[in-house]
XYZ file of C-alpha atoms in Angstrom:
356
model
C 8.405 13.668 -22.214
C 8.166 9.897 -22.753
C 8.518 7.539 -19.820
C 11.718 5.628 -19.281
C 11.702 1.863 -18.809
C 13.803 -0.099 -16.305
C 14.293 -3.848 -16.006
C 12.598 -5.133 -12.835
C 15.614 -7.077 -11.551
C 17.946 -4.139 -12.145
C 15.525 -1.808 -10.399
C 15.192 -4.103 -7.394
C 18.977 -4.407 -7.157
C 19.272 -0.610 -7.169
C 16.653 -0.116 -4.435
C 18.319 -2.815 -2.314
C 21.744 -1.174 -2.723
C 20.316 2.265 -1.958
C 18.910 1.237 1.409
C 21.967 -0.828 2.269
C 23.964 2.357 1.617
C 21.578 4.267 3.887
C 22.199 1.786 6.727
C 19.503 -0.892 6.446
C 20.448 -4.496 7.137
C 20.487 -6.869 4.173
C 17.132 -8.305 5.272
C 15.435 -4.930 5.655
C 16.842 -3.605 2.377
C 15.629 -6.737 0.595
C 12.119 -6.385 2.037
C 11.894 -2.723 1.039
C 13.236 -3.362 -2.460
C 10.921 -6.324 -3.071
C 7.891 -4.413 -1.835
C 8.460 -1.190 -3.769
C 9.306 -2.907 -7.049
C 6.413 -5.351 -6.688
C 4.099 -2.362 -6.296
C 5.325 -1.052 -9.650
C 5.119 -4.485 -11.242
C 1.488 -4.869 -10.231
C 0.595 -1.431 -11.607
C 0.441 0.394 -8.271
C 3.061 3.003 -9.163
C 1.625 5.225 -6.427
C 3.197 2.911 -3.827
C 6.331 1.931 -5.725
C 9.773 3.444 -6.151
C 8.219 6.909 -6.369
C 8.015 6.780 -2.565
C 11.813 6.780 -2.234
C 12.207 10.603 -2.100
C 9.592 10.807 0.678
C 11.330 8.011 2.599
C 14.727 9.691 2.262
C 13.274 12.957 3.564
C 11.630 11.159 6.505
C 14.919 9.418 7.313
C 16.865 12.696 7.304
C 14.258 14.288 9.595
C 14.248 11.369 12.037
C 10.667 10.300 11.322
C 11.779 6.999 9.764
C 14.043 4.686 11.779
C 16.014 1.912 10.166
C 16.371 -1.685 11.386
C 13.583 -1.744 13.969
C 12.276 -4.955 15.540
C 8.610 -4.693 16.480
C 7.987 -4.380 20.199
C 5.388 -6.710 21.710
C 3.045 -4.516 23.750
C 0.555 -7.285 24.577
C 0.602 -11.016 23.903
C -2.706 -12.724 24.604
C -2.227 -15.768 22.397
C -4.628 -15.120 19.552
C -4.315 -11.365 20.064
C -1.099 -9.429 19.511
C -0.535 -5.710 19.993
C 2.742 -4.520 18.490
C 4.618 -1.231 18.205
C 6.526 -0.589 14.983
C 8.781 2.045 16.613
C 8.542 4.131 13.417
C 10.504 1.499 11.527
C 10.159 0.754 7.830
C 6.600 -0.479 7.311
C 7.949 -2.900 4.716
C 9.824 -4.586 7.570
C 7.562 -4.059 10.591
C 4.436 -5.264 8.769
C 6.334 -8.310 7.485
C 7.305 -9.100 11.074
C 3.758 -8.524 12.325
C 2.209 -10.758 9.669
C 4.804 -13.482 10.324
C 3.907 -13.501 14.014
C 0.177 -13.409 13.255
C 0.380 -16.255 10.736
C 2.239 -18.449 13.224
C -0.431 -17.802 15.869
C -3.292 -18.388 13.417
C -1.809 -21.748 12.468
C -1.878 -22.721 16.146
C -5.126 -21.060 17.263
C -7.145 -20.819 14.056
C -7.214 -17.036 14.188
C -5.043 -14.137 15.254
C -5.898 -10.471 15.622
C -2.824 -8.297 15.076
C -2.689 -4.624 16.022
C 0.395 -2.791 14.770
C 0.781 0.841 15.718
C 3.359 3.552 15.174
C 4.868 2.143 11.994
C 6.242 4.114 9.084
C 4.471 3.842 5.718
C 3.225 0.308 5.109
C 3.258 0.670 1.342
C 0.817 -1.351 -0.749
C -1.550 -2.928 1.773
C -2.366 -5.865 -0.495
C 1.245 -7.024 -0.093
C 0.489 -8.071 3.494
C -2.732 -9.831 2.541
C -0.687 -11.707 -0.067
C 1.867 -12.674 2.593
C -0.955 -14.250 4.598
C -2.467 -15.973 1.558
C 0.908 -17.474 0.637
C 0.761 -19.317 3.974
C -2.808 -20.493 3.370
C -4.386 -17.821 5.537
C -7.485 -15.750 4.822
C -7.207 -12.210 6.134
C -8.557 -8.685 6.148
C -6.796 -5.469 7.062
C -7.625 -1.878 7.999
C -5.111 1.014 7.870
C -5.218 4.639 8.926
C -2.844 7.365 7.754
C -2.430 9.031 11.116
C -2.675 12.807 11.137
C -2.947 13.251 7.381
C -5.854 15.176 5.901
C -6.005 14.641 2.148
C -9.571 13.281 1.981
C -12.796 15.191 2.612
C -15.728 13.553 4.398
C -18.807 12.918 2.311
C -20.645 16.269 2.082
C -17.559 18.078 3.474
C -15.357 20.591 1.661
C -11.878 20.137 3.155
C -9.506 17.280 4.048
C -10.106 15.588 7.401
C -8.454 12.146 7.145
C -6.091 10.075 5.014
C -6.662 7.569 2.240
C -7.215 4.774 4.805
C -6.951 1.607 2.702
C -8.677 -1.749 3.146
C -7.478 -5.130 1.922
C -8.591 -8.756 2.102
C -7.294 -11.994 0.627
C -8.667 -15.513 0.166
C -6.133 -18.310 -0.445
C -6.801 -20.934 -3.117
C -4.623 -24.063 -3.158
C -3.019 -24.435 -6.561
C -4.397 -21.093 -7.781
C -3.509 -17.440 -7.263
C -5.291 -15.961 -4.234
C -8.160 -13.523 -4.494
C -6.772 -10.169 -3.341
C -8.848 -7.048 -2.786
C -6.882 -3.870 -2.091
C -8.082 -0.292 -2.384
C -7.859 3.138 -0.831
C -11.114 4.448 0.588
C -10.452 7.692 -1.282
C -11.471 8.020 -4.928
C -7.826 7.480 -5.910
C -4.631 7.147 -3.867
C -2.549 10.222 -3.030
C 0.354 8.620 -4.869
C -1.719 8.470 -8.051
C -2.200 12.232 -7.772
C 1.583 12.578 -7.401
C 2.145 10.450 -10.510
C -0.396 12.508 -12.488
C 1.298 15.749 -11.420
C 4.733 14.431 -12.402
C 3.410 13.362 -15.801
C 1.611 16.657 -16.371
C -1.724 14.874 -16.560
C -5.158 15.548 -15.082
C -6.833 13.208 -12.619
C -10.217 11.678 -13.496
C -13.326 13.743 -12.870
C -15.049 13.155 -9.551
C -11.848 12.581 -7.605
C -10.785 16.025 -6.375
C -12.212 19.252 -5.026
C -10.356 22.544 -4.706
C -10.088 24.700 -1.575
C -13.578 26.075 -2.154
C -15.111 22.605 -2.468
C -15.578 22.918 -6.247
C -14.767 19.899 -8.475
C -11.372 19.962 -10.208
C -9.087 17.634 -12.166
C -5.861 19.559 -11.389
C -3.502 17.343 -9.319
C -1.603 20.373 -7.993
C -4.714 21.095 -5.917
C -3.467 18.447 -3.502
C 0.193 19.485 -3.478
C 0.235 23.269 -3.171
C -1.618 25.917 -1.187
C -4.498 26.626 -1.082
C -5.084 22.900 -0.656
C -8.053 20.990 -1.925
C -8.907 17.399 -1.081
C -9.684 14.001 -2.500
C -13.227 12.684 -2.302
C -14.089 9.298 -0.776
C -14.881 6.532 -3.245
C -18.492 5.411 -3.444
C -19.811 8.591 -1.831
C -21.152 7.899 1.693
C -20.155 4.219 1.541
C -16.459 4.881 1.040
C -16.609 7.602 3.666
C -18.145 5.193 6.170
C -15.465 2.578 5.500
C -12.736 5.226 5.852
C -14.106 6.153 9.260
C -13.990 2.518 10.380
C -10.428 2.148 9.089
C -9.457 5.202 11.142
C -11.075 3.875 14.316
C -9.894 0.259 14.039
C -6.341 1.040 12.865
C -5.807 4.323 14.694
C -7.682 3.905 17.967
C -8.044 0.155 18.583
C -4.342 -0.500 17.893
C -3.379 1.959 20.647
C -1.979 4.362 18.086
C -3.642 7.657 17.266
C -6.327 9.032 14.994
C -6.386 12.183 12.901
C -7.468 15.405 14.575
C -6.158 18.907 15.223
C -3.502 17.728 17.698
C -2.005 15.014 15.474
C -1.282 16.879 12.246
C 2.188 15.872 10.916
C 5.112 18.280 10.970
C 7.608 16.098 9.054
C 7.704 13.996 5.883
C 7.075 10.795 7.839
C 3.926 8.798 7.051
C 2.758 6.976 10.177
C 0.269 4.146 9.828
C -1.748 1.934 12.115
C -2.619 -1.567 10.922
C -5.427 -3.764 12.273
C -5.414 -7.282 10.821
C -7.498 -10.404 11.319
C -5.760 -13.570 10.098
C -7.791 -16.778 9.808
C -6.814 -20.395 9.088
C -9.701 -21.606 6.855
C -9.241 -25.228 7.904
C -9.925 -24.237 11.515
C -13.491 -23.293 10.596
C -16.263 -25.881 10.392
C -16.554 -25.318 6.642
C -15.270 -28.349 4.710
C -16.784 -27.077 1.444
C -15.429 -23.529 1.719
C -13.114 -23.733 -1.291
C -15.742 -25.496 -3.397
C -18.323 -22.860 -2.540
C -15.882 -20.032 -3.281
C -14.974 -21.558 -6.651
C -18.619 -22.149 -7.562
C -19.432 -18.532 -6.794
C -16.546 -17.191 -8.880
C -17.480 -19.409 -11.823
C -21.069 -18.206 -11.575
C -19.977 -14.562 -11.545
C -17.570 -14.905 -14.445
C -20.206 -16.612 -16.592
C -22.124 -13.336 -16.740
C -22.087 -12.042 -20.339
C -19.560 -9.187 -20.304
C -20.419 -5.759 -21.591
C -19.089 -5.004 -25.104
C -15.307 -4.756 -25.052
C -15.156 -5.563 -21.337
C -13.818 -8.452 -19.245
C -14.906 -9.655 -15.804
C -11.817 -9.740 -13.604
C -11.607 -11.493 -10.273
C -9.925 -9.545 -7.444
C -6.172 -9.563 -7.993
C -6.342 -10.616 -11.651
C -5.488 -7.187 -13.175
C -2.402 -7.001 -10.947
C -1.235 -10.443 -12.078
C -1.616 -9.511 -15.746
C 0.223 -6.219 -15.235
C 3.029 -7.971 -13.355
C 3.650 -10.391 -16.196
C 3.615 -7.621 -18.803
C 6.073 -5.467 -16.853
C 8.359 -8.416 -16.148
C 8.492 -8.986 -19.896
C 8.678 -5.368 -21.048
C 10.218 -3.508 -18.109
C 8.764 -1.064 -15.590
C 7.766 2.368 -16.919
C 8.750 5.364 -14.780
C 7.966 8.969 -15.655
C 10.961 11.249 -16.112
C 10.026 13.618 -13.274
C 9.749 10.776 -10.752
C 13.057 9.282 -11.877
C 14.733 12.683 -11.484
C 13.374 12.953 -7.938
C 14.693 9.473 -7.129
C 18.136 10.387 -8.472
C 18.167 13.517 -6.304
C 17.170 11.506 -3.239
C 19.915 8.961 -3.917
C 22.421 11.797 -4.252
C 21.355 13.192 -0.859
C 22.247 9.827 0.651
C 25.655 9.947 -1.043
C 24.755 6.996 -3.260
C 27.157 6.765 -6.222
C 25.761 7.595 -9.645
C 27.451 4.464 -10.963
C 25.001 2.420 -8.882
C 21.956 3.651 -10.806
C 20.327 1.111 -13.136
C 20.369 1.458 -16.906
C 17.252 3.028 -18.356
C 15.792 3.237 -21.842
C 13.043 5.280 -23.434
C 9.619 3.696 -23.558
């Protein structure tokens, strides 16, 4: 069936109203709505409104708690350890980055450890929050207890998709933003492929025997297969470091036999380093960064190809979807409608949709 298309503003208004109906404050509902819709706008449908059914299930089971203020576990000036109290990651991470940015402006740098937070969503969103305040940053996340990704040379899932992100601010220009899962593709992209009745690209999945497959149901029904790490041993190594930094060093927990999840909740740890570039003894930093990017982009592109800087594809997608609307597959939209109904949200509050 063809996708439906929804206007971005109408979709954001719906998501805001949904979480207000569920009990979120205006501020929390606005943060969640902005984050989820921005994920769709930038082409990361895996972390967009398709997460709503999972969030509703986690809320009903008690694994997601609304309206949480992060708890300060340790305050050592340029080092903050925070507990998200299983609150909305779209709110707790916003709070954590706000605190970290303020400290980095004063001290030049701030290391922020956020543990025990519900799903953080698109990790690049938090790097962008830092860049908007002139901060450079990098971020590690673990998906505590989840086992959708096999280790390099392994045949079953042992850890989550453990994303990494970094951003470099550029005065007067869009920031450079790098954001990727350390798995071959994100779990949410497998969900989207399943809902659309599509296969995933070759080299992304293995079945329960360790054999290659392109069937997305391998990850969603027993006997379970697993995603592969991106970049073979390199992606695996980075995933391990994300697990240790975000799961162990934050004071949260890592994935092992005793931490397997029993509910729909997605619990993340976030380890962030936020840096004020002007605090470094590097007066030519922006000039050097620009010179490097110009040098790279002057490489003759392969036939029919374009050299994109980090974050550029997302910007182009955002503009196109603002102009044309956000495409949503019919299966995902049906799941969202069912989730809204479970919350008692009125059908009259759903946005208008049209066929793609």
